PDB file of C-alpha atoms in Angstrom:
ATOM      1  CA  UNK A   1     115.269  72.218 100.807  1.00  0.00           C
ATOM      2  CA  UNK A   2     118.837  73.204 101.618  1.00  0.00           C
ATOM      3  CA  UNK A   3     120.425  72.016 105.021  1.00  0.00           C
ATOM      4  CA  UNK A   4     122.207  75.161 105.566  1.00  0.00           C
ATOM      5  CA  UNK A   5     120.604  78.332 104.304  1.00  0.00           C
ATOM      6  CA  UNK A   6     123.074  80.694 102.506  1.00  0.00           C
ATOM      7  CA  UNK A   7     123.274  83.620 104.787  1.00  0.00           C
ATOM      8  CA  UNK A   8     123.307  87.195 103.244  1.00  0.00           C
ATOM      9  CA  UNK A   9     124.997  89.456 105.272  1.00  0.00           C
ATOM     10  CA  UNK A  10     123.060  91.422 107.497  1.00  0.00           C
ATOM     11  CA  UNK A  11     119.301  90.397 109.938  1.00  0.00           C
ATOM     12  CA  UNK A  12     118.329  87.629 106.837  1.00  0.00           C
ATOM     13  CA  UNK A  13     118.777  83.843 105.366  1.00  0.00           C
ATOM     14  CA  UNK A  14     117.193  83.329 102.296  1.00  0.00           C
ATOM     15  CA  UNK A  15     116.801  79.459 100.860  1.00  0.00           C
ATOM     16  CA  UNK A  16     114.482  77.738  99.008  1.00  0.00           C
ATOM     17  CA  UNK A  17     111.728  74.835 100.203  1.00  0.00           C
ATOM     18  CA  UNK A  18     110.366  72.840  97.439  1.00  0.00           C
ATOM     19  CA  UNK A  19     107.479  74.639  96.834  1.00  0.00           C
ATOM     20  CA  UNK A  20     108.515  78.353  97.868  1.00  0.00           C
ATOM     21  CA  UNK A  21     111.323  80.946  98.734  1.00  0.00           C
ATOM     22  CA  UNK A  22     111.624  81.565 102.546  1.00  0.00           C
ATOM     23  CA  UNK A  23     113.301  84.556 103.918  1.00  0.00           C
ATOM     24  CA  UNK A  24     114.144  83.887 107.896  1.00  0.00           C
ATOM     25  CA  UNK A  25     113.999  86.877 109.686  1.00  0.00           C
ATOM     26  CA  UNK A  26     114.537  85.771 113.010  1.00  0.00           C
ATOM     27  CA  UNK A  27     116.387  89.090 114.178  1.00  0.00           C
ATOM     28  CA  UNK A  28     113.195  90.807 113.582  1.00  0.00           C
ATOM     29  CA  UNK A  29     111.447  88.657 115.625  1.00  0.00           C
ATOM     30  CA  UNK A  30     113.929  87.921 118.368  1.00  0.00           C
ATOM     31  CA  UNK A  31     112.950  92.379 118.503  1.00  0.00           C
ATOM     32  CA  UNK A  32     109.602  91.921 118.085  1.00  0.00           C
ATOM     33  CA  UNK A  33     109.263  88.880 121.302  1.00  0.00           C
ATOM     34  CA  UNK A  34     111.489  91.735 123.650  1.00  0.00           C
ATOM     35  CA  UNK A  35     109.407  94.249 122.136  1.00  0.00           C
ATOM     36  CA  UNK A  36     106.154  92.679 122.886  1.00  0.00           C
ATOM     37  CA  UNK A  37     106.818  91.291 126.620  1.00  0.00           C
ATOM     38  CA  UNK A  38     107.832  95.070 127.266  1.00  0.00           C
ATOM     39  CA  UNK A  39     104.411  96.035 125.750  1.00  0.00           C
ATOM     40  CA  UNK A  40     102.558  93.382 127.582  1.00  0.00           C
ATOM     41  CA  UNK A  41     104.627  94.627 131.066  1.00  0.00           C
ATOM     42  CA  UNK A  42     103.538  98.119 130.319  1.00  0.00           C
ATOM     43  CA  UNK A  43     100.220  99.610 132.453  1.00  0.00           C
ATOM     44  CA  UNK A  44      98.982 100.539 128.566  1.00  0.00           C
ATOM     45  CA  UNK A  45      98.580  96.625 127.829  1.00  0.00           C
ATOM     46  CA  UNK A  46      98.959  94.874 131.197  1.00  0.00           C
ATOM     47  CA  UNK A  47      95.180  95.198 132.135  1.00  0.00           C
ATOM     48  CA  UNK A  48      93.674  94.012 129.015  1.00  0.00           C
ATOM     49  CA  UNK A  49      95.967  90.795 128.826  1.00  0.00           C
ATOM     50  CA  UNK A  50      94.919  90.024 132.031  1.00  0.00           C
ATOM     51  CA  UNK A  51      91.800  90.000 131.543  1.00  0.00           C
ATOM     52  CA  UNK A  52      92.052  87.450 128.155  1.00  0.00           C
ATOM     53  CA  UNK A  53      94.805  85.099 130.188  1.00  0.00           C
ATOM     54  CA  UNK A  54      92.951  85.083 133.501  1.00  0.00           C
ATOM     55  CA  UNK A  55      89.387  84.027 133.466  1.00  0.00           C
ATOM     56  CA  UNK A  56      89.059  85.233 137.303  1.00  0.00           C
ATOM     57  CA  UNK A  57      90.198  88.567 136.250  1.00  0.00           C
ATOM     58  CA  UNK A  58      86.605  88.296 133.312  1.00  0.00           C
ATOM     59  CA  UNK A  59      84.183  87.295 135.963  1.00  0.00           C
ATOM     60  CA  UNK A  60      85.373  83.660 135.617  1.00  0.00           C
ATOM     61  CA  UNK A  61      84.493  83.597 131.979  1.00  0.00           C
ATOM     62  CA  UNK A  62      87.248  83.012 129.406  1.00  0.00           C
ATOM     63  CA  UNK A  63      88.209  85.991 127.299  1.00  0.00           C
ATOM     64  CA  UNK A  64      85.775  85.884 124.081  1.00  0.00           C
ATOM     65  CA  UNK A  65      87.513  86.368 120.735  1.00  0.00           C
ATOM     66  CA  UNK A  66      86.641  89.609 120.534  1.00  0.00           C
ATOM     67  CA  UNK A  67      88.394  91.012 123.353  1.00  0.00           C
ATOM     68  CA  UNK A  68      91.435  88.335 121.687  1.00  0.00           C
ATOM     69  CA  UNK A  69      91.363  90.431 118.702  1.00  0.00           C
ATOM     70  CA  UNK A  70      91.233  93.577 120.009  1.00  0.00           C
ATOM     71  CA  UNK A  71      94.460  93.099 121.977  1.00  0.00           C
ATOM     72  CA  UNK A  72      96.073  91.425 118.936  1.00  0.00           C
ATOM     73  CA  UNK A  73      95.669  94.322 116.524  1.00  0.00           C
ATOM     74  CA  UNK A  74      96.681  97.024 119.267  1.00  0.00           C
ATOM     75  CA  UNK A  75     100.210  95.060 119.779  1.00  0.00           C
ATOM     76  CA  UNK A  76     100.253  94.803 115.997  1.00  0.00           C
ATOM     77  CA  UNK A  77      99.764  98.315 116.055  1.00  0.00           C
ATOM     78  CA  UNK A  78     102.830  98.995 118.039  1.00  0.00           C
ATOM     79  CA  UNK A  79     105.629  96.227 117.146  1.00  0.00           C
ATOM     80  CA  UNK A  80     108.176  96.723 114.142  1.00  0.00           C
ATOM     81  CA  UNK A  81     107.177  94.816 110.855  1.00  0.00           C
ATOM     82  CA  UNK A  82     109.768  95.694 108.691  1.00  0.00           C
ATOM     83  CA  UNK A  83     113.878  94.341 108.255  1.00  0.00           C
ATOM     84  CA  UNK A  84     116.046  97.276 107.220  1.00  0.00           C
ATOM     85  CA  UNK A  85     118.823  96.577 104.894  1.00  0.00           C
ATOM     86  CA  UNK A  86     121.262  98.523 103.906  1.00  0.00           C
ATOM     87  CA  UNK A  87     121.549  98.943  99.661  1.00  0.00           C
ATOM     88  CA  UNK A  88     124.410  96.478  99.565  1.00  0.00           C
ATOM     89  CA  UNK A  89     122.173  94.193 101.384  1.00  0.00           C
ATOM     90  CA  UNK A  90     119.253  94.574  99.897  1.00  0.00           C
ATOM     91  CA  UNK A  91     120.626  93.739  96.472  1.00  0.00           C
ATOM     92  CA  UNK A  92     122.351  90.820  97.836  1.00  0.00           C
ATOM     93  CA  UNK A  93     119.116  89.791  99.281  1.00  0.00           C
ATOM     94  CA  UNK A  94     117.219  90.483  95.934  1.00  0.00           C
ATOM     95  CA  UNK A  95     119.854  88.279  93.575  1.00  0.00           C
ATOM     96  CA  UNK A  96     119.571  85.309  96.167  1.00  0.00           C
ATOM     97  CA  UNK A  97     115.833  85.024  96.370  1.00  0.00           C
ATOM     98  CA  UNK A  98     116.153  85.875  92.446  1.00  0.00           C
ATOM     99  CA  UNK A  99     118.521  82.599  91.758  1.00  0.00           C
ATOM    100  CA  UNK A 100     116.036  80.358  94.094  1.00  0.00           C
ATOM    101  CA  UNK A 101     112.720  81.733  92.405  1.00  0.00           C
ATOM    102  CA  UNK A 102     113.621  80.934  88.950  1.00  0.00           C
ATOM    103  CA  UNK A 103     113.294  76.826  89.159  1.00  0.00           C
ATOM    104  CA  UNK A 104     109.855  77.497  91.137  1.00  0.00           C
ATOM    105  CA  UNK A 105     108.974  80.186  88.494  1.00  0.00           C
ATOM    106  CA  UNK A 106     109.821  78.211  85.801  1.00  0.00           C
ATOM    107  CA  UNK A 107     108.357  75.297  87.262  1.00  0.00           C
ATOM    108  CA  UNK A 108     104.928  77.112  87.721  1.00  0.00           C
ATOM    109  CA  UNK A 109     105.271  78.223  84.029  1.00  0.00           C
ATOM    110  CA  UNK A 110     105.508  74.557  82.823  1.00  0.00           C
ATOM    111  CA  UNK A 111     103.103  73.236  85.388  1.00  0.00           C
ATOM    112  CA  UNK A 112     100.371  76.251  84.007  1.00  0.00           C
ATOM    113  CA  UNK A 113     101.250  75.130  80.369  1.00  0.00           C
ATOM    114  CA  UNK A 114     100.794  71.835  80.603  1.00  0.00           C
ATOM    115  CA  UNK A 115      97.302  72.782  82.506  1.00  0.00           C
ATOM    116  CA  UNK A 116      95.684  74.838  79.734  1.00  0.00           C
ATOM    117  CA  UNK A 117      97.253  72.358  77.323  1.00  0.00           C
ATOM    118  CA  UNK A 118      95.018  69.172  78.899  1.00  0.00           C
ATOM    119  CA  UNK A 119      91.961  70.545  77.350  1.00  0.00           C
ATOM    120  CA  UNK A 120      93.608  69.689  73.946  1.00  0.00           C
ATOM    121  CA  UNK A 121      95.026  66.052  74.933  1.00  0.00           C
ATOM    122  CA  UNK A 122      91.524  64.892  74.163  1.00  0.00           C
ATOM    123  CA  UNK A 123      91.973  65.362  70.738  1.00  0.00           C
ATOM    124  CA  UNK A 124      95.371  62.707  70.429  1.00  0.00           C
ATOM    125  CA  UNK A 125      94.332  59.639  68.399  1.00  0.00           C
ATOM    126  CA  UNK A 126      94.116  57.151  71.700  1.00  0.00           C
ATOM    127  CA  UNK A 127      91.403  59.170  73.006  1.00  0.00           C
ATOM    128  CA  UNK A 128      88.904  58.615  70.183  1.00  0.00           C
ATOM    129  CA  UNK A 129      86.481  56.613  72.320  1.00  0.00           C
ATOM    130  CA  UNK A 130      86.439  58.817  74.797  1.00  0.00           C
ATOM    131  CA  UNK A 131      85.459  61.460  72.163  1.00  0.00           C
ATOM    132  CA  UNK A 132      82.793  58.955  70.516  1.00  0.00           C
ATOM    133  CA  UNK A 133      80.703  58.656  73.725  1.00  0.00           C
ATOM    134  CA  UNK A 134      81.152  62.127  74.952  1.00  0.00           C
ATOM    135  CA  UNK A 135      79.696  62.859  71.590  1.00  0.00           C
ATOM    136  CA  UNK A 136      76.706  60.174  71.996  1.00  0.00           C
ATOM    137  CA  UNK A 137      76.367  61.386  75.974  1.00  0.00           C
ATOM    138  CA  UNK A 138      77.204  65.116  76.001  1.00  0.00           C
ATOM    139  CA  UNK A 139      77.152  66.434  79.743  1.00  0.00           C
ATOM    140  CA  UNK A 140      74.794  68.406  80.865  1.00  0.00           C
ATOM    141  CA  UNK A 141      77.021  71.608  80.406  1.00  0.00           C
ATOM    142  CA  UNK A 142      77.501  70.455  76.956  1.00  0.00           C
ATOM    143  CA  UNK A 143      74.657  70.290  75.910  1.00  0.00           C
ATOM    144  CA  UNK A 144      73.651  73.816  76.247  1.00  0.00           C
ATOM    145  CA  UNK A 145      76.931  74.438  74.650  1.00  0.00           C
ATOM    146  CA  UNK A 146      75.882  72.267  71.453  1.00  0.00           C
ATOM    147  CA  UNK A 147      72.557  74.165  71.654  1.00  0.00           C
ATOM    148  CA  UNK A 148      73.890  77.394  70.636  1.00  0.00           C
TER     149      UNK A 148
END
């Protein structure tokens, strides 16, 4: 993981974890938090949040999941879910995630390789008594294999 993530110019970092490529996009959600406590303000949403955050407002029964969801996928509805970039960006953007994918890629390659290639490790000379008694004592998939 990197301890400062190379900006790119514009509302993005990009850097790499171990495992994956992260893109932070925090100005889209610093828009998204003002957007949604403006919803949420709003006589169109007001109401229903309420009614899930106040249990006296629900007959002193907490909001079920339902209602939860409901709420949830109307705000989704509303707030912004995409990061524009100019071209300039957006190719910057590209080549950096680019340049930290290929060691994961490439890792995932060789990790996939050496996967489908474990089937045929058996075969190497040091595993010939492993090969004996899975010969003498097929499993039980094997043996319908055999059968046929």
């Amino acid at each position: 993981m990197t301890d400062n993530p190379k900006a790119v110019r514009g509302p993005m970092h990009v850097e790499a974890t171990p495992l994956m490529v992260t893109a932070d996009v925090t100005p889209l959600v610093t828009a998204n938090v003002g957007e949604l406590l403006d919803l949420l303000a709003s006589d169109e949403f007001f109401q229903d949040f309420m009614e899930i955050a106040d249990p006296s407002e629900n007959g002193g029964e907490p909001a079920d999941r339902m209602q939860f969801e409901t709420l949830q996928a109307r705000l989704v509805e509303r707030m912004s879910t995409k990061v524009a970039l100019t071209g300039p960006q957006a190719m910057r953007v590209a080549g950096r995630m680019a340049k930290l994918a290929k060691p994961l890629a490439d890792l995932s390659a060789k990790t996939a390789a050496a996967v489908s290639r474990g089937a045929s490790l058996i075969k190497h000379p040091t595993h010939k008594a492993t090969r004996e008694h899975l010969a003498e004592n097929p499993l039980p998939g094997q043996q319908d294999r055999r059968a046929s």
